[in-house]
Short mmCIF file of C-alpha atoms in Angstrom, two decimals:
data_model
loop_
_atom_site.label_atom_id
_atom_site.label_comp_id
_atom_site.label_asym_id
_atom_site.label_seq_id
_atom_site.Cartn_x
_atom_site.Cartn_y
_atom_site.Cartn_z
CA UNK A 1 0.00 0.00 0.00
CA UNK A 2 1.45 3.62 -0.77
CA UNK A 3 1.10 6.40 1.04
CA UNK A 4 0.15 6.37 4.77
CA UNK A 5 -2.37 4.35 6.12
CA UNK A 6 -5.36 6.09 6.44
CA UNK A 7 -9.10 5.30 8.65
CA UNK A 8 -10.74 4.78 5.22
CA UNK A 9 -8.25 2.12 5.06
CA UNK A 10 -8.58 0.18 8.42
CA UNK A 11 -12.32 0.52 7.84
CA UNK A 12 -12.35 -1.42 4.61
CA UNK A 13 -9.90 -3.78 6.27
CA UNK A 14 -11.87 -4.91 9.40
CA UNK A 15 -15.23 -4.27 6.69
CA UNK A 16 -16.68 -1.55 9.32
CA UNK A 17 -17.28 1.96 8.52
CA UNK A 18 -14.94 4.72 9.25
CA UNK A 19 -17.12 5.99 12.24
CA UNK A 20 -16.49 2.84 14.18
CA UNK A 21 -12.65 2.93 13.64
CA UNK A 22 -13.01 6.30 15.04
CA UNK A 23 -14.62 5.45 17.79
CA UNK A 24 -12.75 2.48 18.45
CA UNK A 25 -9.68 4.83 19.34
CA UNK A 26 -11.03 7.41 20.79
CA UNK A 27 -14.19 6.17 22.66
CA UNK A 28 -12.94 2.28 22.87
CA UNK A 29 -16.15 1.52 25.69
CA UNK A 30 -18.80 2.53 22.92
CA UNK A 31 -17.63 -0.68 20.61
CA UNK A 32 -18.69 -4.06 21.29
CA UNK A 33 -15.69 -6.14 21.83
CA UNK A 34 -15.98 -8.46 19.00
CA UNK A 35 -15.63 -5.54 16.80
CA UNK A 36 -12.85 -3.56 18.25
CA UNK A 37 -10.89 -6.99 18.34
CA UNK A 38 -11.65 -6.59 14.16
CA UNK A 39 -10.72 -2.91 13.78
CA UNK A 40 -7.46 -3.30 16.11
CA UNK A 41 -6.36 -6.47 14.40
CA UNK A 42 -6.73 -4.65 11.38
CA UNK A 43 -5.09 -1.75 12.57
CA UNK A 44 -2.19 -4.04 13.30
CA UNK A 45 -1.91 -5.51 10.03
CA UNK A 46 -1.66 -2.36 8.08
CA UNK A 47 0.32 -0.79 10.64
CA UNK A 48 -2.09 2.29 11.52
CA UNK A 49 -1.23 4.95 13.50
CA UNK A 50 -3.89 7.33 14.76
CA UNK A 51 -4.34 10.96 14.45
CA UNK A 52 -3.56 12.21 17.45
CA UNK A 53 -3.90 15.78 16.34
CA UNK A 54 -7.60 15.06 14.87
CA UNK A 55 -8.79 12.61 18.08
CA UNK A 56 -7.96 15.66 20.32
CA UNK A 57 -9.84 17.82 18.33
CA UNK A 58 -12.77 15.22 18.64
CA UNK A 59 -12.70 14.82 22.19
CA UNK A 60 -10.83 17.10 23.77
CA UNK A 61 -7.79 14.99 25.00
CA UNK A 62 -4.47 15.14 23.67
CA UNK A 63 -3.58 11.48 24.10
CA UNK A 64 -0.41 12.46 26.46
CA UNK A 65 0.85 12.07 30.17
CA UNK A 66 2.67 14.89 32.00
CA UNK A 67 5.52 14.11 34.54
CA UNK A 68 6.29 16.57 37.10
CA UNK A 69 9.64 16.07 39.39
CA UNK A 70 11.36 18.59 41.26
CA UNK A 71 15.14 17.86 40.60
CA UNK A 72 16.15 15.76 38.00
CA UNK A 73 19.88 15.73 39.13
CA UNK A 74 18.96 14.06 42.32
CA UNK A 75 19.72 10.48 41.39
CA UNK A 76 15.65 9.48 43.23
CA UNK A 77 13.52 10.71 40.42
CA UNK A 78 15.74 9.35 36.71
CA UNK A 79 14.08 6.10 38.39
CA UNK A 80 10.99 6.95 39.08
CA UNK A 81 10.29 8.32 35.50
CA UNK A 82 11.60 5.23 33.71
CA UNK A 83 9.12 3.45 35.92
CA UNK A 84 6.30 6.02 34.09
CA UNK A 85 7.46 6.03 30.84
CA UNK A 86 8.23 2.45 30.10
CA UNK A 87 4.26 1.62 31.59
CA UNK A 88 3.17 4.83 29.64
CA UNK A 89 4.63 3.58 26.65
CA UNK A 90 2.97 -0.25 27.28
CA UNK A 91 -0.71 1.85 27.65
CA UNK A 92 0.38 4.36 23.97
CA UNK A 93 1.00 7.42 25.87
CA UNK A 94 3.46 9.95 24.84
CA UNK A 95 4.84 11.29 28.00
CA UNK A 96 5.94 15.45 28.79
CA UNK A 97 8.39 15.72 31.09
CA UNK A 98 8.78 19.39 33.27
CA UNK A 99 11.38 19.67 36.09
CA UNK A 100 10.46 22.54 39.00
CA UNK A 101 13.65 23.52 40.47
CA UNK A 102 12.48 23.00 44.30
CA UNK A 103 10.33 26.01 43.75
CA UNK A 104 6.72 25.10 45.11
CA UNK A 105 5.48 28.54 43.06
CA UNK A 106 6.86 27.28 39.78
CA UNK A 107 5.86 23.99 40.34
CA UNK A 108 2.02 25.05 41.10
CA UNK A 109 2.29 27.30 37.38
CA UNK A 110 3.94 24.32 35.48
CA UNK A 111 1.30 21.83 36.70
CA UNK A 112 -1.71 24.31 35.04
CA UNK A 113 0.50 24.93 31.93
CA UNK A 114 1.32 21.56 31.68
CA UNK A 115 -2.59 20.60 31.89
CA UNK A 116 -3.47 22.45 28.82
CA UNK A 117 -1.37 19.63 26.81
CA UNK A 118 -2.21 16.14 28.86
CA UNK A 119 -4.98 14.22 30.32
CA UNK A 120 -3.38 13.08 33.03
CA UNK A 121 -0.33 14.00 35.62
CA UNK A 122 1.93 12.50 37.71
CA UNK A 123 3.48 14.26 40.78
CA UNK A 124 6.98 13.17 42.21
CA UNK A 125 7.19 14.36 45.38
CA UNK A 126 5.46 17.52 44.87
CA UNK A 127 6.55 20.59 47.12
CA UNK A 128 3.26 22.65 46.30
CA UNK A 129 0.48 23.07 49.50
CA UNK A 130 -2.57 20.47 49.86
CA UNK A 131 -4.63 23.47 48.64
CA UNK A 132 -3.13 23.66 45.07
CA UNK A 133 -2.76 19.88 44.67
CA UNK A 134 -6.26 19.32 45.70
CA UNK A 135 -7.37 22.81 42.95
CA UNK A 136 -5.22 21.12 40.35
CA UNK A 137 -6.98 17.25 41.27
CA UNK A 138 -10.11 19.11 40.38
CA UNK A 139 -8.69 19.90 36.87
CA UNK A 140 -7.35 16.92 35.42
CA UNK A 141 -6.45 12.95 36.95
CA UNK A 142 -3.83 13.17 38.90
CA UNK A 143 -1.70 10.95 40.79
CA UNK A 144 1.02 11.49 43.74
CA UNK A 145 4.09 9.75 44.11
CA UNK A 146 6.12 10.28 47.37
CA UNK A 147 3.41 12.75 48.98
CA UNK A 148 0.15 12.38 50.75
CA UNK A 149 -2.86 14.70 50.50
CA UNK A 150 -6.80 13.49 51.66
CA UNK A 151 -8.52 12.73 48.94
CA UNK A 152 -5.99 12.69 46.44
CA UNK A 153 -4.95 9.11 45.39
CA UNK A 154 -0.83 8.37 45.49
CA UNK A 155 1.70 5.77 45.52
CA UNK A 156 3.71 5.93 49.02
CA UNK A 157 6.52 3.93 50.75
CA UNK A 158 6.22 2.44 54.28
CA UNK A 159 8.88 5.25 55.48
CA UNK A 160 8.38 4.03 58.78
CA UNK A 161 8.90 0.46 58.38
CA UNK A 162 12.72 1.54 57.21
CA UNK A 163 13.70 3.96 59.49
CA UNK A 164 12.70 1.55 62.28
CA UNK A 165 15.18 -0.92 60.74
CA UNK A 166 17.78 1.70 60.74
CA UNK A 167 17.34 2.70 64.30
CA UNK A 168 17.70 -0.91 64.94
CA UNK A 169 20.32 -1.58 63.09
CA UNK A 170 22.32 1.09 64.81
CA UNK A 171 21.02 0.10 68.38
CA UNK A 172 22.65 -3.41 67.26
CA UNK A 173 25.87 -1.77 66.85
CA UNK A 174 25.86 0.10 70.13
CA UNK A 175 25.06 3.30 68.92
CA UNK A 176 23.37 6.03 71.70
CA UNK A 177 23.70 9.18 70.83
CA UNK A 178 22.51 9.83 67.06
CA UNK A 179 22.36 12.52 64.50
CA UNK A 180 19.61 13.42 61.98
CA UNK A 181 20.77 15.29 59.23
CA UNK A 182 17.11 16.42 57.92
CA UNK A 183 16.01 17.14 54.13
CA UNK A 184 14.03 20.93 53.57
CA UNK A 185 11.04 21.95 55.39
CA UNK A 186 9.28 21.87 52.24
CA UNK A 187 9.56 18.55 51.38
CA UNK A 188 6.86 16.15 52.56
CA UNK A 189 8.76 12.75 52.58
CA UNK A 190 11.74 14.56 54.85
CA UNK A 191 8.96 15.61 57.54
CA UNK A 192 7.68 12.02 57.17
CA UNK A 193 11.44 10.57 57.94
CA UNK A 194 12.28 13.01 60.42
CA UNK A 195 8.79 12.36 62.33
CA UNK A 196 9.36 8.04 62.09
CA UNK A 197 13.52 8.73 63.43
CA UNK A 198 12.04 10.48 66.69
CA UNK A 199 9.39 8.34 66.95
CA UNK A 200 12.03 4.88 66.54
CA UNK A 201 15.10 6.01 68.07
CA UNK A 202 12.84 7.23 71.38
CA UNK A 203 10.98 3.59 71.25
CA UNK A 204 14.53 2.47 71.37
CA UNK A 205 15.69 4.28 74.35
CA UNK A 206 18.23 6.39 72.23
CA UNK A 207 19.08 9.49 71.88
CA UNK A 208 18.65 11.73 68.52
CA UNK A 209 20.57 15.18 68.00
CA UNK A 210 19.47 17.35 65.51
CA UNK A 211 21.78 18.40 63.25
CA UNK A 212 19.50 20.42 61.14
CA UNK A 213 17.58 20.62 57.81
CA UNK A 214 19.68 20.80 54.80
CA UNK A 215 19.40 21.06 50.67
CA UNK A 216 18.69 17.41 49.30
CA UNK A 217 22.07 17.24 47.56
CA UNK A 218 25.53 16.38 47.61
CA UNK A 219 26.41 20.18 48.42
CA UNK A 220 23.40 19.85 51.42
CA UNK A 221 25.44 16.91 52.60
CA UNK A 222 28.52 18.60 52.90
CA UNK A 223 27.41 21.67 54.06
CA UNK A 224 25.80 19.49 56.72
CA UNK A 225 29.69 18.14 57.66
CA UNK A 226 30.35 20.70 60.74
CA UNK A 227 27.74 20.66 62.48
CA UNK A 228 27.81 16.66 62.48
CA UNK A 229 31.23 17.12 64.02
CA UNK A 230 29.43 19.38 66.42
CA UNK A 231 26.97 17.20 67.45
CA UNK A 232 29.14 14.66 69.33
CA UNK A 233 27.63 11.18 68.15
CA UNK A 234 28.86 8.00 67.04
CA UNK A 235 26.64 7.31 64.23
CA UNK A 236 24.27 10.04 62.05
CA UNK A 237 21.37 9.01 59.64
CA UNK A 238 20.81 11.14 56.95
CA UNK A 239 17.87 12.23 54.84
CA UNK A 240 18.91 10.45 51.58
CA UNK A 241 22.07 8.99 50.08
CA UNK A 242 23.00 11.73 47.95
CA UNK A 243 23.32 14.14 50.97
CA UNK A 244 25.13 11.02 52.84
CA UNK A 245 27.04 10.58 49.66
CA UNK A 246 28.31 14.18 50.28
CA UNK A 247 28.38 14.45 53.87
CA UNK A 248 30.97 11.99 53.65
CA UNK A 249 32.95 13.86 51.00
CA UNK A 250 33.30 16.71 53.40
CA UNK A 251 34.16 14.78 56.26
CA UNK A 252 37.10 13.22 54.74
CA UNK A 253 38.28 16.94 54.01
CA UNK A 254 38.14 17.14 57.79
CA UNK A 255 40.18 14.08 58.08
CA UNK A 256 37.10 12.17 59.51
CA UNK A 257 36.70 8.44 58.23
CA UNK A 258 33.85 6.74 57.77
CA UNK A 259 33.00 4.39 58.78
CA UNK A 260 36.00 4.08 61.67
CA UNK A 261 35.15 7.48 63.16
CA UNK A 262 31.79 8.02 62.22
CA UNK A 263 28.81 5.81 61.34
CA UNK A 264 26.73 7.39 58.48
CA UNK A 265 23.36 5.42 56.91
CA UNK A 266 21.35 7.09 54.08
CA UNK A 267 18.17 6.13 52.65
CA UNK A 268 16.67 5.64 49.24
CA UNK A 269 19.39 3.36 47.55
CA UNK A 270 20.67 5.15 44.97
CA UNK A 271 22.75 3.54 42.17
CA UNK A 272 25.30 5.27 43.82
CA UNK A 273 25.14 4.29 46.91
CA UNK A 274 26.33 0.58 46.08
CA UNK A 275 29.14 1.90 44.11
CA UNK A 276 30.98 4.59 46.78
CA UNK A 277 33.93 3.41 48.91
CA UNK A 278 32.76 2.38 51.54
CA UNK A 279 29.09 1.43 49.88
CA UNK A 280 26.54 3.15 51.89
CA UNK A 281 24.58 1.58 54.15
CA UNK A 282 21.03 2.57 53.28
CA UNK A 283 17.43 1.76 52.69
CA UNK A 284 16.10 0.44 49.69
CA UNK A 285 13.15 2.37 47.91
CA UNK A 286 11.03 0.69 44.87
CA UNK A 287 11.48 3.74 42.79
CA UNK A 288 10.96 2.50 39.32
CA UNK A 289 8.26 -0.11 40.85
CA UNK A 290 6.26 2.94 42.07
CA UNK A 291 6.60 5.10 38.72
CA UNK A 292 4.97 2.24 36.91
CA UNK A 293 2.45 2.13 39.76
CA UNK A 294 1.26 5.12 39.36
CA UNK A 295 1.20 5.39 35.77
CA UNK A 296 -1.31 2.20 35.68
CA UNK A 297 -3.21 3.66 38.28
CA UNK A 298 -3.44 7.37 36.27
CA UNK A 299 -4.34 5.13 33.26
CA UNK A 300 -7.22 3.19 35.35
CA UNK A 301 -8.48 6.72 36.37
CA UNK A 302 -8.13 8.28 33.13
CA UNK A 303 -10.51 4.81 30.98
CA UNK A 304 -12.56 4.38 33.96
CA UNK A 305 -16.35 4.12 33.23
CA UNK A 306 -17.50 3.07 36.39
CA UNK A 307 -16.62 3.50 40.29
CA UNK A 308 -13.11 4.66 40.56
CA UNK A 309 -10.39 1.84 41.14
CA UNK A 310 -9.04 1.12 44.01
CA UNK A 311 -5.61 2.75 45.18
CA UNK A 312 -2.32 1.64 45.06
CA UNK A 313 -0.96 -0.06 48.21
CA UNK A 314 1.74 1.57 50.14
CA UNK A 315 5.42 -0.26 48.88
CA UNK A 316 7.76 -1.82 50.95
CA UNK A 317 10.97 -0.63 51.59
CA UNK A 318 14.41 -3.01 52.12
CA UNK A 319 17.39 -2.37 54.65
CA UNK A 320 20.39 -2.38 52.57
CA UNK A 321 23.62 -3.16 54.95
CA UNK A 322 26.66 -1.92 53.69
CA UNK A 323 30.40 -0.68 54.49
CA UNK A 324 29.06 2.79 56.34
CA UNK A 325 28.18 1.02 59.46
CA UNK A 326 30.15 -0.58 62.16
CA UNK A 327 29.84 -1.16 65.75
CA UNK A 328 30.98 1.05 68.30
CA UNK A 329 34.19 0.12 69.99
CA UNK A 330 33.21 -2.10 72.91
CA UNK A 331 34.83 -0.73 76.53
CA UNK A 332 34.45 -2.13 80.01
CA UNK A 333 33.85 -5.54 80.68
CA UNK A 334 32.66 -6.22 77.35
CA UNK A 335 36.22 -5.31 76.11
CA UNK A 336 37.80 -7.67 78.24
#
């Protein structure tokens, strides 16, 4: 056949008219299944491609998912989106990608500009307030990775669940006195960490210093480096490995080493984090696991033509032991 494939085509193909092939790809529910199984098998054969240009002036959708993330150098979210875009790609949606900066304002103005050209979003851990998330989930489908707001549906880890096998894991070693080196106020998953380390490390009789809130970044985790010093403990958790990553950086400027001076244990599991010397001791998040999560459940909201689905389940997180953690030197009788 010369020349691209056209609905005319598919139509004579699958012996329908050019009204059902239409609707077969843009209103799939309205065809009986019998004949959408004809049209699409057709549609295979002759290698079809639809108008996406003339279905969204049909209907009104553009046929494409929007990603939001606010830093794409932090090594967390590269994993998260290949978890959206390979499922996005499975379901036939093109996928728009828009990075905020940290900035909660921009995010809020890239979210409405980037709902004039999708019909449906995903968040990674959005910095924005409850009150614009829940204004833009009135616009458009929407689903939250990393973040919880009522009535808003999201993918979340059990953050809990792995800080309390941190805290024990550090209580093992004979570790009292511990740091938290904190993520920004803004963030909701570094309030949600910071909240589950008091809430362990007091259920474990230990002690947590504060060492103070901090950039999520390498630079964050060295500029962090002083104050740990400061802070007179054995061992310090910190908010995630990249700002681990660089907190020890800066204490090896300082002539500290880790882990024979200092314990340090990051979260998140990076691809870095096995790789550094000493590999980090850490916890392991299902990043690319929850970015193909919530792209199937954006895509359930986004074709459903009854009751909404149900939500995603909370993931699972893994303690990841590595080189970054050893016990404290034993004294006393214990010693002996």
């Amino acid at each position: 056949m010369s020349g691209p494939v056209t609905i005319r085509d598919v139509a004579r193909a699958a012996d329908v008219s050019p009204a059902t092939v239409s609707r077969t790809f843009v209103r799939p529910e309205k065809v009986d299944a019998v004949t959408r199984e004809r049209v699409l098998s057709a549609a295979a054969r002759l290698d079809y491609r639809p108008n996406r240009a003339a279905q969204s002036l049909i209907t009104g959708l553009t046929g494409n998912i929007g990603i939001v993330v606010p830093d794409l150098t932090n090594p967390f979210f590269p994993s998260v989106v290949r978890g959206i875009q390979s499922r996005a790609e499975e379901l036939g949606y093109p996928v728009l990608l828009v990075d905020t900066g940290e900035d909660a304002a921009r995010e809020s103005e890239l979210v409405t500009r980037l709902g004039r050209q999708v019909d449906g979003l995903v968040l990674c851990a959005a910095r924005m307030s409850d009150e614009d998330l829940l204004s833009h989930r009135q616009q458009r489908p929407l689903v939250l990775i990393n973040r919880e707001v009522p009535g808003v549906p999201a993918v979340t880890f059990d953050n809990a669940a792995g800080i309390a096998q941190e805290v024990m894991h550090l209580k093992a070693l004979g570790h009292v006195r511990i740091g938290y080196v904190a993520g920004p106020g803004t963030s909701y998953s570094s309030r949600v960490r910071q909240g589950a380390v008091t809430t362990h490390l007091a259920a474990a009789a230990l002690t947590e210093v504060a060492v103070g809130s901090f950039a999520p970044s390498f630079d964050g985790g060295r500029s962090a480096a002083e104050k740990v010093l400061l802070a007179n403990v054995t061992a310090v958790m910190v908010y995630n490995d990249v700002m681990a990553l660089g907190l020890i950086n800066q204490l090896a400027q300082y002539g500290v080493s880790v882990p024979n001076d200092l314990t340090v244990v990051g979260y998140d599991d990076i691809e870095f984090a096995a790789m550094a010397n000493p590999a980090l001791t850490t916890v392991r998040v299902p990043r690319e696991e929850a970015g193909a999560l919530a792209m199937s459940y954006l895509n359930a909201l986004m074709t459903a033509t009854g009751p909404a689905p149900e939500p995603p389940a909370q993931l699972k997180t893994e303690f990841i032991f590595r080189g970054t953690s050893v016990r404290v030197p034993l004294t006393g009788a214990l010693a002996e």
